[in-house]
Tab-separated table of N, CA and C in Angstrom:
chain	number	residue	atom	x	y	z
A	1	UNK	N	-21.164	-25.180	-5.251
A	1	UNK	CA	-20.055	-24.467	-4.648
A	1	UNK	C	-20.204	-24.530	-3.125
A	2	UNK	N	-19.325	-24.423	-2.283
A	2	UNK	CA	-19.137	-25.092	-0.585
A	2	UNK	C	-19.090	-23.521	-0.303
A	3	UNK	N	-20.050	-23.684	0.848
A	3	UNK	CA	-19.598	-22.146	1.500
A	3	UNK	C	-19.069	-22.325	2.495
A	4	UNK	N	-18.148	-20.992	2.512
A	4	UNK	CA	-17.298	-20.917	3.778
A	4	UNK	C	-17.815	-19.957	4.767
A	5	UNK	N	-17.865	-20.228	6.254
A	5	UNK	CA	-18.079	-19.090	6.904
A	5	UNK	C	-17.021	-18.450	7.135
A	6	UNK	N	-17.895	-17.032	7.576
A	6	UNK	CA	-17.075	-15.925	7.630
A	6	UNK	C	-16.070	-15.707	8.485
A	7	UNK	N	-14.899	-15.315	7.258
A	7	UNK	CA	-13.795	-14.369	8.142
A	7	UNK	C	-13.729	-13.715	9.219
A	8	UNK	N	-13.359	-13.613	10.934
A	8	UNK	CA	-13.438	-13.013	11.067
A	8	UNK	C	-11.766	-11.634	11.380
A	9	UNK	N	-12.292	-10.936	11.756
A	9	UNK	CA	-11.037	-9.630	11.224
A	9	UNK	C	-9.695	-10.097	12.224
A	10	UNK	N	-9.593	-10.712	13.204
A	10	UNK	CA	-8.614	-11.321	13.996
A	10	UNK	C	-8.026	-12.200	13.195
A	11	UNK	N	-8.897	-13.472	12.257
A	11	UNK	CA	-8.208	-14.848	11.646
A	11	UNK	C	-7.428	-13.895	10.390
A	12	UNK	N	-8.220	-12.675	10.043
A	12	UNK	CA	-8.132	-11.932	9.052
A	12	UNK	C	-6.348	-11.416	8.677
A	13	UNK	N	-6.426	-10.488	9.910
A	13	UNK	CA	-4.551	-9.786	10.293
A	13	UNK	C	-4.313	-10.996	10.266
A	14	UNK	N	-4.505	-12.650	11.094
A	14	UNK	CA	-3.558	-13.540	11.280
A	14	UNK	C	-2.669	-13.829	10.103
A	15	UNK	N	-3.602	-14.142	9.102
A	15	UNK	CA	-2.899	-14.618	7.532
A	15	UNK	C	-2.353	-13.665	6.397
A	16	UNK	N	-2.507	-12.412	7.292
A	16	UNK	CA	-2.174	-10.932	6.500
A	16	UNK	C	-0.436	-11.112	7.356
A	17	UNK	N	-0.482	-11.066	8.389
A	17	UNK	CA	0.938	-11.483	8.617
A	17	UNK	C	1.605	-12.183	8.648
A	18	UNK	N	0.999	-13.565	8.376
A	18	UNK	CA	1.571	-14.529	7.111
A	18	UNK	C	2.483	-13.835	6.051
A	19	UNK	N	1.370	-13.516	5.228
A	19	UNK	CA	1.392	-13.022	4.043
A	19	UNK	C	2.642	-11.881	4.000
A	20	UNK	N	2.558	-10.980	5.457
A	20	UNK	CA	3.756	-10.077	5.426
A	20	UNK	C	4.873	-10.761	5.563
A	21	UNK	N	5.078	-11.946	6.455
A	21	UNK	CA	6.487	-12.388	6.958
A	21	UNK	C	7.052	-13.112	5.397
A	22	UNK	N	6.117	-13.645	4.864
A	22	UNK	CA	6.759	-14.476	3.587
A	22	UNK	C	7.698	-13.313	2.857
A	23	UNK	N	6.496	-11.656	2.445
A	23	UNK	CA	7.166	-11.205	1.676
A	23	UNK	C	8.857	-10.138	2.329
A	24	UNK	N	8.623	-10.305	3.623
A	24	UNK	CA	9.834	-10.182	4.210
A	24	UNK	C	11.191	-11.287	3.622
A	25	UNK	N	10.434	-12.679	3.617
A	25	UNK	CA	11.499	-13.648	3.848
A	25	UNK	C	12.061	-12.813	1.733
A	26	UNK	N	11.304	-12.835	1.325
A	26	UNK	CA	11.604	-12.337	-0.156
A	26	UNK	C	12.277	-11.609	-0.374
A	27	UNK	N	12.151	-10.560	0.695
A	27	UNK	CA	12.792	-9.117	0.397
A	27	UNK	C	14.576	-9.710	1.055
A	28	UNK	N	14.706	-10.384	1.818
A	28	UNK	CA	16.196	-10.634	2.498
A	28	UNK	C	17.106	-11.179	1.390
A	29	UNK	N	16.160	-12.373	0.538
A	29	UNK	CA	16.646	-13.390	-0.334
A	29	UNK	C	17.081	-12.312	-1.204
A	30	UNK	N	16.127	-11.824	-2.478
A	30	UNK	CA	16.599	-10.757	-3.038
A	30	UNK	C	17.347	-10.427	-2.937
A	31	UNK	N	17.467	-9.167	-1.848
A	31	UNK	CA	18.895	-8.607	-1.568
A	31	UNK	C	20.343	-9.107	-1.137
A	32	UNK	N	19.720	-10.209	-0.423
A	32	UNK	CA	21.522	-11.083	-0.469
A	32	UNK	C	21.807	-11.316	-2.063
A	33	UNK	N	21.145	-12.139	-2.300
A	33	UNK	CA	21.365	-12.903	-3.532
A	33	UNK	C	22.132	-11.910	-4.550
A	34	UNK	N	21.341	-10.577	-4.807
A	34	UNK	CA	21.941	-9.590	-6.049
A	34	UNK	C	22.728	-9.003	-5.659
A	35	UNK	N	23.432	-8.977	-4.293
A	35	UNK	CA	24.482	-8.459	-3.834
A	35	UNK	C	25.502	-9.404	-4.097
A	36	UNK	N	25.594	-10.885	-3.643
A	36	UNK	CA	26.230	-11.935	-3.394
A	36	UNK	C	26.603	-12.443	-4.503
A	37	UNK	N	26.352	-12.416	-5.644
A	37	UNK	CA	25.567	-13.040	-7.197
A	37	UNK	C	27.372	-12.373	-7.639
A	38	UNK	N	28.130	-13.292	-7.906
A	38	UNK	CA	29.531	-12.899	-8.496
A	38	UNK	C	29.542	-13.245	-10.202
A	39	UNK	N	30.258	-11.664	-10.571
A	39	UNK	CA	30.864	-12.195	-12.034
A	39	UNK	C	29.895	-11.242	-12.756
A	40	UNK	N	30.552	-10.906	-13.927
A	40	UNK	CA	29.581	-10.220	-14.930
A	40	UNK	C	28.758	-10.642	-15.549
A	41	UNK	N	29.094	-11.607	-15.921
A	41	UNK	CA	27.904	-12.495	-16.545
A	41	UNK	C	26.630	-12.715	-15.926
A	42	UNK	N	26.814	-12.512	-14.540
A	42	UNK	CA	25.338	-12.319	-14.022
A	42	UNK	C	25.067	-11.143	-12.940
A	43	UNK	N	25.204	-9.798	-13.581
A	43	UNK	CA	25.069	-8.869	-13.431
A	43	UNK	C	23.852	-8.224	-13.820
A	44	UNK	N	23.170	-8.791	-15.328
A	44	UNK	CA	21.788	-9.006	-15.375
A	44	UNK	C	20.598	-9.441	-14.587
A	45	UNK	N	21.098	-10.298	-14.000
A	45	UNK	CA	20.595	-11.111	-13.300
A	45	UNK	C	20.207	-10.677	-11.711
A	46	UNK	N	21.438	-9.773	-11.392
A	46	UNK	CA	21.516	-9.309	-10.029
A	46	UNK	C	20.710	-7.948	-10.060
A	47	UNK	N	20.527	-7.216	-11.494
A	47	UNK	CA	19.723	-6.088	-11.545
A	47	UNK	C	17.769	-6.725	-11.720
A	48	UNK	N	18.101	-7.639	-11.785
A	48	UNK	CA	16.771	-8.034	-11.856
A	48	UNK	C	16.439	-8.739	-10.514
A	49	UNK	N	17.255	-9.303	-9.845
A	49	UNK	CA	17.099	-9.408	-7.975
A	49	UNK	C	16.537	-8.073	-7.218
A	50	UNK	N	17.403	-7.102	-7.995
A	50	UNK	CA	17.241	-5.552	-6.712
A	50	UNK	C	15.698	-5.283	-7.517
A	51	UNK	N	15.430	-5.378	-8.351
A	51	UNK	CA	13.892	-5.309	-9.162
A	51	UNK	C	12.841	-5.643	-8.074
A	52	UNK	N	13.500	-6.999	-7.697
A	52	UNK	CA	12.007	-7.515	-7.199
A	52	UNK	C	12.479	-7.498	-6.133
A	53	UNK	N	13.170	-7.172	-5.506
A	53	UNK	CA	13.576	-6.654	-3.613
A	53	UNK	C	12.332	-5.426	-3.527
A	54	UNK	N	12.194	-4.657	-4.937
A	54	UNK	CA	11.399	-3.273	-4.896
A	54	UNK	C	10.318	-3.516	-4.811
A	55	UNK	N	9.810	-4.430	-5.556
A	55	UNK	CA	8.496	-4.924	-5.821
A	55	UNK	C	7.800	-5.891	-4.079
A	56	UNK	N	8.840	-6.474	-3.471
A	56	UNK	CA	8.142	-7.311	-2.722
A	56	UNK	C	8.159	-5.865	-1.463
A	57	UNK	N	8.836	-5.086	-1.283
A	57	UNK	CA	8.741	-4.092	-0.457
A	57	UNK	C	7.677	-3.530	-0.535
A	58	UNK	N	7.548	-3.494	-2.124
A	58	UNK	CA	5.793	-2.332	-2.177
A	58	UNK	C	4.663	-3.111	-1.487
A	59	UNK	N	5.140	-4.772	-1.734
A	59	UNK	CA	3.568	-5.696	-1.546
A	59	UNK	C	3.414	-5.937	-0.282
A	60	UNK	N	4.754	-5.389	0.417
A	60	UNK	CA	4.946	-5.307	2.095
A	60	UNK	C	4.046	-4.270	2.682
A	61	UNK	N	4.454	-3.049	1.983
A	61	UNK	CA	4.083	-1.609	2.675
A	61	UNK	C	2.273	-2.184	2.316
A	62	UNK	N	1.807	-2.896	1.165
A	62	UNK	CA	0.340	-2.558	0.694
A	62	UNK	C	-0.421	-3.579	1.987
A	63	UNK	N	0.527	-4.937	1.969
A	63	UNK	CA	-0.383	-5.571	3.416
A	63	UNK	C	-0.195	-4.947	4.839
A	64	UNK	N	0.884	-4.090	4.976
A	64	UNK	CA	0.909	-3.335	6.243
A	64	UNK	C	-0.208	-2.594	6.501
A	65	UNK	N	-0.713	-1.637	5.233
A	65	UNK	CA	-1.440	-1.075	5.291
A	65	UNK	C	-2.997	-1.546	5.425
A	66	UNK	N	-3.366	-2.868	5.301
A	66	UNK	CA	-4.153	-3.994	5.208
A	66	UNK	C	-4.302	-3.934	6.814
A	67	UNK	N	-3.469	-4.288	6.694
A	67	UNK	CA	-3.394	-5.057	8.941
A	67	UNK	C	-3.866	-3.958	9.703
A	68	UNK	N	-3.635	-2.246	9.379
A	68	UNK	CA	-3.823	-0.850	10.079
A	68	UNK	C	-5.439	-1.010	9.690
A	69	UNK	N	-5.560	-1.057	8.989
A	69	UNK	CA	-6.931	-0.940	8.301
A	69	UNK	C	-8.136	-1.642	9.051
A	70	UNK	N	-7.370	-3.283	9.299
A	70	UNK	CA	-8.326	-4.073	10.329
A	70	UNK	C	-8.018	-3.752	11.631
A	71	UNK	N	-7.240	-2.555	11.884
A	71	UNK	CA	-7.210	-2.404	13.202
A	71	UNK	C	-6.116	-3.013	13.760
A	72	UNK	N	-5.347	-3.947	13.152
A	72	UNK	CA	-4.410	-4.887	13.526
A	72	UNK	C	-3.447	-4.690	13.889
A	73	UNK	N	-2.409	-5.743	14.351
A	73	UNK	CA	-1.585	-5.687	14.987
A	73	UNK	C	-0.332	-5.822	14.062
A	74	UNK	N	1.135	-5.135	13.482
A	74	UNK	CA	1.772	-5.933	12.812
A	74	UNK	C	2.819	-6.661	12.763
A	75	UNK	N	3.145	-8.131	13.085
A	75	UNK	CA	3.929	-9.109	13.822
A	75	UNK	C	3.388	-9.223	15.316
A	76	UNK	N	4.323	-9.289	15.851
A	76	UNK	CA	4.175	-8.967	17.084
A	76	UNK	C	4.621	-8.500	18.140
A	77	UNK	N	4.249	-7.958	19.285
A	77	UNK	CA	4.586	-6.692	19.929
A	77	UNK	C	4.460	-5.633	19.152
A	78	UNK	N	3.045	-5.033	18.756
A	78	UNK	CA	2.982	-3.816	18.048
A	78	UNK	C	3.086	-2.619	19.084
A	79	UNK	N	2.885	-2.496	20.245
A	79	UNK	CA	2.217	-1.525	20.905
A	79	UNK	C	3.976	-1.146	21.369
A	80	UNK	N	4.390	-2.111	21.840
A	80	UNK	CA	5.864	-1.760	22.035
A	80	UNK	C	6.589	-1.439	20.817
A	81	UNK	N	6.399	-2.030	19.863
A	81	UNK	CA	6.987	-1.144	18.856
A	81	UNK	C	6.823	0.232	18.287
A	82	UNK	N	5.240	0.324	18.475
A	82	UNK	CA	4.820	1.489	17.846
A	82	UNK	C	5.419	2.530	19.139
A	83	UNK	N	5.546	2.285	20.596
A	83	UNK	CA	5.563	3.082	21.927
A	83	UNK	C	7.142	3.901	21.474
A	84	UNK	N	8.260	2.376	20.904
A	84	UNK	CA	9.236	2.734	20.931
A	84	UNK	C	9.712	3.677	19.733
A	85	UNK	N	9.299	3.566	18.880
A	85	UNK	CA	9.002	4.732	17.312
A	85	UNK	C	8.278	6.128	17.988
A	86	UNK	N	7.254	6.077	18.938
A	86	UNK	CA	6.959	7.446	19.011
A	86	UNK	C	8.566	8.184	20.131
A	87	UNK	N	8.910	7.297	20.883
A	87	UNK	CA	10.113	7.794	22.308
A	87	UNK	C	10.900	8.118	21.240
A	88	UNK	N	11.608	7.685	19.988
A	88	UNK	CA	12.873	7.613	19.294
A	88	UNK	C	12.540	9.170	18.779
A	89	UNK	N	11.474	9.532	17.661
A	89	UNK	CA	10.915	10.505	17.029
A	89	UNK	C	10.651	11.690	17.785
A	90	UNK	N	10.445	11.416	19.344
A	90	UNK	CA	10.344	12.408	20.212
A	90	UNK	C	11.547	13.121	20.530
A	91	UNK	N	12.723	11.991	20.770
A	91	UNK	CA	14.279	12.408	20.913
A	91	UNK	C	14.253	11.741	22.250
């Protein structure tokens, strides 16, 4: 078996926000799609889109919580984002 050296927690968030932007790109598709999705006949189909809009949201919130954890950053411009969430919440 090949060893790999170690992770470190920077390369770490890098591929964690990978990992977030994909399940973003998921969560958009989803929701167009089971919105967009015409006709009754695939109305099944569109309840099983908003399904997994739910599901890729949860696997969003669980790597967000991943990236806080390493200390990380999430996307980019966190500090301005996070600055502008505390000014909004303040009033």
């Amino acid at each position: 078996m090949k060893k790999h050296a170690p992770i470190t927690r920077k390369e770490m968030v890098r591929l964690l926000n990978e990992d977030l932007a994909r399940e973003f790109q998921a969560i958009i598709a989803y929701t167009v799609y089971s919105q967009t999705i015409k006709g009754a006949k695939y109305k099944g189909i569109a309840d099983e889109l908003k399904l997994h809009a739910g599901e890729e949201l949860e696997h969003a919130l669980q790597i967000t919580k991943q990236i806080d954890y390493f200390n990380g950053c999430v996307g980019t411009g966190c500090l301005d984002t996070r600055q502008r969430l505390i000014r909004r919440l303040r009033g």
